PDB file of C-alpha atoms in Angstrom:
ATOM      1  CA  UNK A1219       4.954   6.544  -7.865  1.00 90.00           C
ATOM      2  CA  UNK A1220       3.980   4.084  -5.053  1.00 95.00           C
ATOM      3  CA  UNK A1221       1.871   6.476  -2.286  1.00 98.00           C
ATOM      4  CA  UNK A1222       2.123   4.914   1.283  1.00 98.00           C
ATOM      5  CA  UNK A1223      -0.067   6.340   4.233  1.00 98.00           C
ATOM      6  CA  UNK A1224       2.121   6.545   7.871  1.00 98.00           C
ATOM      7  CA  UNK A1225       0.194   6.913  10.810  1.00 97.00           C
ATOM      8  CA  UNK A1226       1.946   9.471  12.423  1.00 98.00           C
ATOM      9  CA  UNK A1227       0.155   9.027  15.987  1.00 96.00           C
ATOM     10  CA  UNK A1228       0.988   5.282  15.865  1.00 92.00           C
ATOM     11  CA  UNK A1229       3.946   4.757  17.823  1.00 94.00           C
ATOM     12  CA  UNK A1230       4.749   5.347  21.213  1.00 93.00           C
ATOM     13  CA  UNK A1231       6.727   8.550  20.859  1.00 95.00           C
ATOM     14  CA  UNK A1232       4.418  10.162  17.829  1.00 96.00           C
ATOM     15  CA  UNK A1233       5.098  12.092  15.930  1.00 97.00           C
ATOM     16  CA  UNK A1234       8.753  11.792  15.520  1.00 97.00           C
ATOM     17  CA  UNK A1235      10.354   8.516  14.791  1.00 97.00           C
ATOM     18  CA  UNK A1236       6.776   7.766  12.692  1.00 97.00           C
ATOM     19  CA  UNK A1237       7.565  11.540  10.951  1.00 97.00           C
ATOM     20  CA  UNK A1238      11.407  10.727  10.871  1.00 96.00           C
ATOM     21  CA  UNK A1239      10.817   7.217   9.003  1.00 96.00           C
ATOM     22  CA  UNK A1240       9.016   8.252   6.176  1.00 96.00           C
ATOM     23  CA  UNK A1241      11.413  11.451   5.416  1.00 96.00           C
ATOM     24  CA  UNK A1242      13.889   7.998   5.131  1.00 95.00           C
ATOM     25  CA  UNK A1243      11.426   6.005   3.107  1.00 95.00           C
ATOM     26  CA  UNK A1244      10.757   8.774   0.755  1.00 95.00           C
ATOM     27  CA  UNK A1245      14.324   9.852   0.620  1.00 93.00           C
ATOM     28  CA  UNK A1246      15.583   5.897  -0.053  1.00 94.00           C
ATOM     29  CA  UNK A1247      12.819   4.478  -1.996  1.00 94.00           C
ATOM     30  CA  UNK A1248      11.230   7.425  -4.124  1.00 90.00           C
ATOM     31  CA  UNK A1249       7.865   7.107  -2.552  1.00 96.00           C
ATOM     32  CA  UNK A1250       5.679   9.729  -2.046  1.00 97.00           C
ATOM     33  CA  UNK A1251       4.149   9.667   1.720  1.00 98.00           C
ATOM     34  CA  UNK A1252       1.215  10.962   2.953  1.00 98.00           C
ATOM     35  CA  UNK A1253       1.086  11.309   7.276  1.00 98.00           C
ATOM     36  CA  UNK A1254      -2.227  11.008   8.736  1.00 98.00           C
ATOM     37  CA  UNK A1255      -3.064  12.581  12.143  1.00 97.00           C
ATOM     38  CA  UNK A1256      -2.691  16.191  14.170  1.00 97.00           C
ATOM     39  CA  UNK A1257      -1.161  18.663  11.491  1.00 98.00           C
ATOM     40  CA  UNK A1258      -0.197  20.786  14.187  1.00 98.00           C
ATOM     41  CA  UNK A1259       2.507  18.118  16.231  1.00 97.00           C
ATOM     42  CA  UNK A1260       3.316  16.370  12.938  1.00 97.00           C
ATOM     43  CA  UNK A1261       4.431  19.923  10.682  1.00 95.00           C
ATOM     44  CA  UNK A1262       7.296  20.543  12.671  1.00 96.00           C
ATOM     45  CA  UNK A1263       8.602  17.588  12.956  1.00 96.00           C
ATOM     46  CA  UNK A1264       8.418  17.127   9.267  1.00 95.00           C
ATOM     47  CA  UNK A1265       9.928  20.739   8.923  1.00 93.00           C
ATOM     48  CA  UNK A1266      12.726  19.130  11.325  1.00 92.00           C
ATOM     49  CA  UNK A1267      13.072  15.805   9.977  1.00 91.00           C
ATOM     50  CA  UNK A1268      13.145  17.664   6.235  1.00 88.00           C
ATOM     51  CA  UNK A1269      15.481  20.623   7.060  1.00 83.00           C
ATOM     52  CA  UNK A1270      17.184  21.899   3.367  1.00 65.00           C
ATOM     53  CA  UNK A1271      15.117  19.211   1.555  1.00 60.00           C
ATOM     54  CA  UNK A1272      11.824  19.462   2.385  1.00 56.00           C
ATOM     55  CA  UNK A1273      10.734  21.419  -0.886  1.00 63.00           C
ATOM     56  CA  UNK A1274      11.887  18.191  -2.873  1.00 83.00           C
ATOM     57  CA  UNK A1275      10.486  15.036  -0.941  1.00 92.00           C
ATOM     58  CA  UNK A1276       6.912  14.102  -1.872  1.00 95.00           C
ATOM     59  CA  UNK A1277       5.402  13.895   1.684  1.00 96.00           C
ATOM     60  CA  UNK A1278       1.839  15.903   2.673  1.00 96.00           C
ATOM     61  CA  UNK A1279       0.147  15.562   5.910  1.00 98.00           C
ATOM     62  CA  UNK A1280      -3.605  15.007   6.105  1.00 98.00           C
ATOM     63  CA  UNK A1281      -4.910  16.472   9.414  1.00 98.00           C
ATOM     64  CA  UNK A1282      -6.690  13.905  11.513  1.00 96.00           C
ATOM     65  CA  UNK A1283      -7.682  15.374  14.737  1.00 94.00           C
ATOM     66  CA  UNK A1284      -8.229  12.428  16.655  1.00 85.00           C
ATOM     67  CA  UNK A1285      -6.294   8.789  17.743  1.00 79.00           C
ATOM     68  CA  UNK A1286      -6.435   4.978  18.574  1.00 76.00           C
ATOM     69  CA  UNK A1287      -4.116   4.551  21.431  1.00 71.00           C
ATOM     70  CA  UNK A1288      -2.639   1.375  23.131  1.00 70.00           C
ATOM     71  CA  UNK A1289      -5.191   2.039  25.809  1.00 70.00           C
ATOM     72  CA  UNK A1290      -8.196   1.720  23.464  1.00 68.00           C
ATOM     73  CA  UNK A1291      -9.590  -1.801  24.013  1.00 66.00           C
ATOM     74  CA  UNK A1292     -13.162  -3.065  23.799  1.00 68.00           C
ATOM     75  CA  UNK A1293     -16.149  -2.012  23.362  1.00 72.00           C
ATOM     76  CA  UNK A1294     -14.752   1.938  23.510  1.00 69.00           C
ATOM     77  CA  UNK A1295     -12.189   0.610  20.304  1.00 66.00           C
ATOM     78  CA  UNK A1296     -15.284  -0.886  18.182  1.00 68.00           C
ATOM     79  CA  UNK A1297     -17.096   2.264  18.749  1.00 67.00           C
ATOM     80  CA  UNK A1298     -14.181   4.992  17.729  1.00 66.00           C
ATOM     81  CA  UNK A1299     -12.995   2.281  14.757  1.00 67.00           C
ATOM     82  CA  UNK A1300     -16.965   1.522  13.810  1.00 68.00           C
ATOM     83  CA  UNK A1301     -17.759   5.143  13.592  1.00 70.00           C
ATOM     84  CA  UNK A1302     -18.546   6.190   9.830  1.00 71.00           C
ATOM     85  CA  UNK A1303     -17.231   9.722  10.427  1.00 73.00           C
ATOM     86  CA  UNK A1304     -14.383   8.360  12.391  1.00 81.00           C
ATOM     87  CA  UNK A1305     -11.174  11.446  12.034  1.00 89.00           C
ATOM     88  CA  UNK A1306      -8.369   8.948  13.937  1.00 92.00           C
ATOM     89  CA  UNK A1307      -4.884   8.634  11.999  1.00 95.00           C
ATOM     90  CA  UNK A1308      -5.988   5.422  11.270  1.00 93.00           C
ATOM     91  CA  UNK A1309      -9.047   5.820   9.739  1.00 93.00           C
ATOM     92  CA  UNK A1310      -8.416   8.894   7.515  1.00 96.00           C
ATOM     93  CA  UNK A1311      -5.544   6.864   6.202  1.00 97.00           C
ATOM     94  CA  UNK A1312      -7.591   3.560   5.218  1.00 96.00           C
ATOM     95  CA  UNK A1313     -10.020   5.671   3.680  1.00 95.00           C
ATOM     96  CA  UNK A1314      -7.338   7.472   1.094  1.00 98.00           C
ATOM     97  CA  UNK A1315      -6.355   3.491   0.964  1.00 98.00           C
ATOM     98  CA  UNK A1316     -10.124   2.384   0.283  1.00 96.00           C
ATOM     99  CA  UNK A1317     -10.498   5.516  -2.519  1.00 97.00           C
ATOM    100  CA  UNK A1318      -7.027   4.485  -4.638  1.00 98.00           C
ATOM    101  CA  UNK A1319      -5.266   7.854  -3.433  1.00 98.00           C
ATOM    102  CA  UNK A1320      -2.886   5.809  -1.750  1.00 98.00           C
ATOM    103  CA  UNK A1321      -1.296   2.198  -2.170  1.00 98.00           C
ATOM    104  CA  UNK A1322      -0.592   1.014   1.044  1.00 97.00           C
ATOM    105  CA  UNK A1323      -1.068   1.896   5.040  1.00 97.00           C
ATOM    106  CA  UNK A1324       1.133   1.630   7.387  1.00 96.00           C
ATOM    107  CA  UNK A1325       1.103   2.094  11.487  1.00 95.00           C
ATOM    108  CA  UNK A1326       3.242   1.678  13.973  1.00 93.00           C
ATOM    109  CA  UNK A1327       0.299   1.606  16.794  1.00 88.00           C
ATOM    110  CA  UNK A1328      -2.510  -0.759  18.210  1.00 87.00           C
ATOM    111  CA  UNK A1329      -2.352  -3.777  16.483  1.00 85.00           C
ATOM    112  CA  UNK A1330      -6.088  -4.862  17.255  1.00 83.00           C
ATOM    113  CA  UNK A1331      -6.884  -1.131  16.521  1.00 86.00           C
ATOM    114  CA  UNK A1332      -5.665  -1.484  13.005  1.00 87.00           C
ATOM    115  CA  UNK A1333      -7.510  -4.880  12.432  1.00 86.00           C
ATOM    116  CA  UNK A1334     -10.956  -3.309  13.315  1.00 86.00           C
ATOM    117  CA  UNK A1335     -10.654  -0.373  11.947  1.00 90.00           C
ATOM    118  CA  UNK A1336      -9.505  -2.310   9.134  1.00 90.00           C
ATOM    119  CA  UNK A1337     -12.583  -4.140   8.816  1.00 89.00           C
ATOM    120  CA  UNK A1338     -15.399  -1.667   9.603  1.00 87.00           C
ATOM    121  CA  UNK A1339     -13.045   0.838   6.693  1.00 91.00           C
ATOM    122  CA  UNK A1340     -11.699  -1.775   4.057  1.00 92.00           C
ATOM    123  CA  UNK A1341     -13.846  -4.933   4.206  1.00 91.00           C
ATOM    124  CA  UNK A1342     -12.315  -8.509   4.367  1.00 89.00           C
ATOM    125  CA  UNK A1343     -12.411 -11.222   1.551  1.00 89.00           C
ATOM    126  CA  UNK A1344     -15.231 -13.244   1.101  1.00 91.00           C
ATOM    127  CA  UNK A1345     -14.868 -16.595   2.933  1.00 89.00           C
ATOM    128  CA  UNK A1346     -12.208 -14.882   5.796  1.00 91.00           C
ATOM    129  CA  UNK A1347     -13.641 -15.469   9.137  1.00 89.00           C
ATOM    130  CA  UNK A1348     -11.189 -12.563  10.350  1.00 86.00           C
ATOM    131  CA  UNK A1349      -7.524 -11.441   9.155  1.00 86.00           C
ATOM    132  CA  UNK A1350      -4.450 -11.961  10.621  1.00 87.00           C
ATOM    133  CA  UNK A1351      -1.583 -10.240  11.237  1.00 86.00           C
ATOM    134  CA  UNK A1352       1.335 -11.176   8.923  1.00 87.00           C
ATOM    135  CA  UNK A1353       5.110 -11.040  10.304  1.00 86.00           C
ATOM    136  CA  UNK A1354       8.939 -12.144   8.877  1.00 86.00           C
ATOM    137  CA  UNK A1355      10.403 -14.746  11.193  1.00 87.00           C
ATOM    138  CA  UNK A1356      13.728 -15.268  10.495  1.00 93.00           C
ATOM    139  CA  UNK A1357      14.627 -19.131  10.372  1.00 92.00           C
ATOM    140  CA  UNK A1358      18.557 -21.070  10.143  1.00 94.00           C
ATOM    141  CA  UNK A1359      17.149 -21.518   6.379  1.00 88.00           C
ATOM    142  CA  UNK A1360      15.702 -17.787   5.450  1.00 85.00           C
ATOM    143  CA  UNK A1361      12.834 -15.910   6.326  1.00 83.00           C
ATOM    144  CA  UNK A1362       9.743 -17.580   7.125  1.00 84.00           C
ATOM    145  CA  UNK A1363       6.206 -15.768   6.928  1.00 85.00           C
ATOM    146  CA  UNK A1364       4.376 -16.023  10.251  1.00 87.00           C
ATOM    147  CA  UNK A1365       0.415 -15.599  10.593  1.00 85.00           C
ATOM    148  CA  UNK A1366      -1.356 -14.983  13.008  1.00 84.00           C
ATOM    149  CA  UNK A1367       1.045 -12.821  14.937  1.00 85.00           C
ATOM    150  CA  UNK A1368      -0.645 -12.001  17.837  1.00 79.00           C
ATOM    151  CA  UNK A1369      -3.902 -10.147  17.060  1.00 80.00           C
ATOM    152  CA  UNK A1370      -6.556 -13.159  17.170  1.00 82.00           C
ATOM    153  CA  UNK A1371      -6.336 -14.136  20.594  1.00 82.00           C
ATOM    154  CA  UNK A1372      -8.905 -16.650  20.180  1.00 86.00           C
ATOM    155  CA  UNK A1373      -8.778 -19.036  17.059  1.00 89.00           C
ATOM    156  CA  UNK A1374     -11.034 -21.716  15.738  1.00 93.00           C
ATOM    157  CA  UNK A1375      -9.673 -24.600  13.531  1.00 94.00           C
ATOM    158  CA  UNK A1376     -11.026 -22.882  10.685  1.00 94.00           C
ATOM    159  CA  UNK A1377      -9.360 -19.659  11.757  1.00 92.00           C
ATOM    160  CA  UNK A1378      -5.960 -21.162  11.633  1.00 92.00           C
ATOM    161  CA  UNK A1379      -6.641 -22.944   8.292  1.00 93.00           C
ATOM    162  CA  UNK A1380      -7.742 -19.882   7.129  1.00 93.00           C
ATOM    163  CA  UNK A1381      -4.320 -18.196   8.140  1.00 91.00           C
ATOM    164  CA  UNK A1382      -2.605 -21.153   6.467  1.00 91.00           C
ATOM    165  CA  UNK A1383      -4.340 -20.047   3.380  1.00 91.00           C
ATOM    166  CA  UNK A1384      -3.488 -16.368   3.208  1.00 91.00           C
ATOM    167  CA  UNK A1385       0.134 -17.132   3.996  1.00 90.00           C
ATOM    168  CA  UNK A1386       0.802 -19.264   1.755  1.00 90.00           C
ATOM    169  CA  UNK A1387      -0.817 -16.894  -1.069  1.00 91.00           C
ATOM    170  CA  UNK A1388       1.249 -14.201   0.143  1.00 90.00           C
ATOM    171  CA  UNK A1389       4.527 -15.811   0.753  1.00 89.00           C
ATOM    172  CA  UNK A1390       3.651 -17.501  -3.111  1.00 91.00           C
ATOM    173  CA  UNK A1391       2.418 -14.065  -4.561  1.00 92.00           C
ATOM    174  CA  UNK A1392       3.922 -11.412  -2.894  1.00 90.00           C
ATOM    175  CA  UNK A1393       7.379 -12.782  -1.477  1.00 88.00           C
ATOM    176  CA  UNK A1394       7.822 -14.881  -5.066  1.00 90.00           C
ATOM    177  CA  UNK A1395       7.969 -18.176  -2.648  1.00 87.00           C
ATOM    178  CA  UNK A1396       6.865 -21.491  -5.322  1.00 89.00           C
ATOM    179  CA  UNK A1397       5.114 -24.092  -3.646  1.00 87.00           C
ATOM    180  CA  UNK A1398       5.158 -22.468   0.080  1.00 84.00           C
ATOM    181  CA  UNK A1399       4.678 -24.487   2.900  1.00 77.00           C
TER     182      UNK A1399
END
């Protein structure tokens, strides 16, 4: 069974529509879900959100007493993201990533939170200046993949070659895309 980490401090109104969609996900797509950050907001919203059912979905919270929040920028961001002992939703959930006791991450908060606490917890691939953000775009013909979406502010040549590179692997790999462009 595919395990997905939520951050449930992510969004702007955590706990609940974070808490909410991942009852949905697990309910829908037979995933099991695991919801990073403060046990004590997130539990009864899950006991809300899970009401008669609860007792069958495969969803556990991991308490992570601390958060990223929209307001974290800077210097103050590299510092709580750098941190090896960081406990932030974010963090506690790339790490169960990073060990293989869960498949896949996903937040609904900072995006230039997630991308350096993504790099100071998972790493980047050899040869990647810096990741980008990946996004659907729908088109007149489909859905396009778009990359960078917003978290590089600043971008060299080779940056944006770079991003040309990872999209097209993903939209080839990963959206089943031959020959992307």
């Amino acid at each position: 069974m595919t395990k997905i980490v939520v951050d449930a401090m992510g969004s702007d109104n955590y706990p609940t529509p974070d808490v909410e969609g991942a009852v949905m996900a697990a309910r829908e797509y037979g995933v099991e879900i695991i919801l990073t950050g403060d046990a004590a907001k997130i539990q009864p919203v899950l006991d809300s959100a899970t009401e008669g059912s609860g007792a069958n979905l495969p969803i556990r919270v991991v308490h992570a007493p601390e958060m990223l929040t929209m307001h974290d920028k800077g210097e103050d961001l590299v510092m709580k993201a750098r941190h090896k002992e960081a406990q932030n939703s974010m963090a506690v959930g790339l790490d169960l990533v990073k060990s293989g006791q869960a498949d896949a991450f996903v937040t609904m908060g900072n995006s230039g939170a997630i991308m350096v606490t993504s790099l100071f917890r998972l790493g980047r691939i050899r040869g990647v200046d810096r990741p980008g953000l990946a996004g659907p775009f729908p088109t007149m013909t489909g859905i396009c993949t778009v990359l960078d979406i917003g978290v590089n502010p600043d971008c060299t040549p080779e940056n944006l070659l770079q991003f040309g590179i990872m999209g097209s692997v993903y939209a080839e790999r990963v959206r089943g895309i031959k020959n992307p462009r």
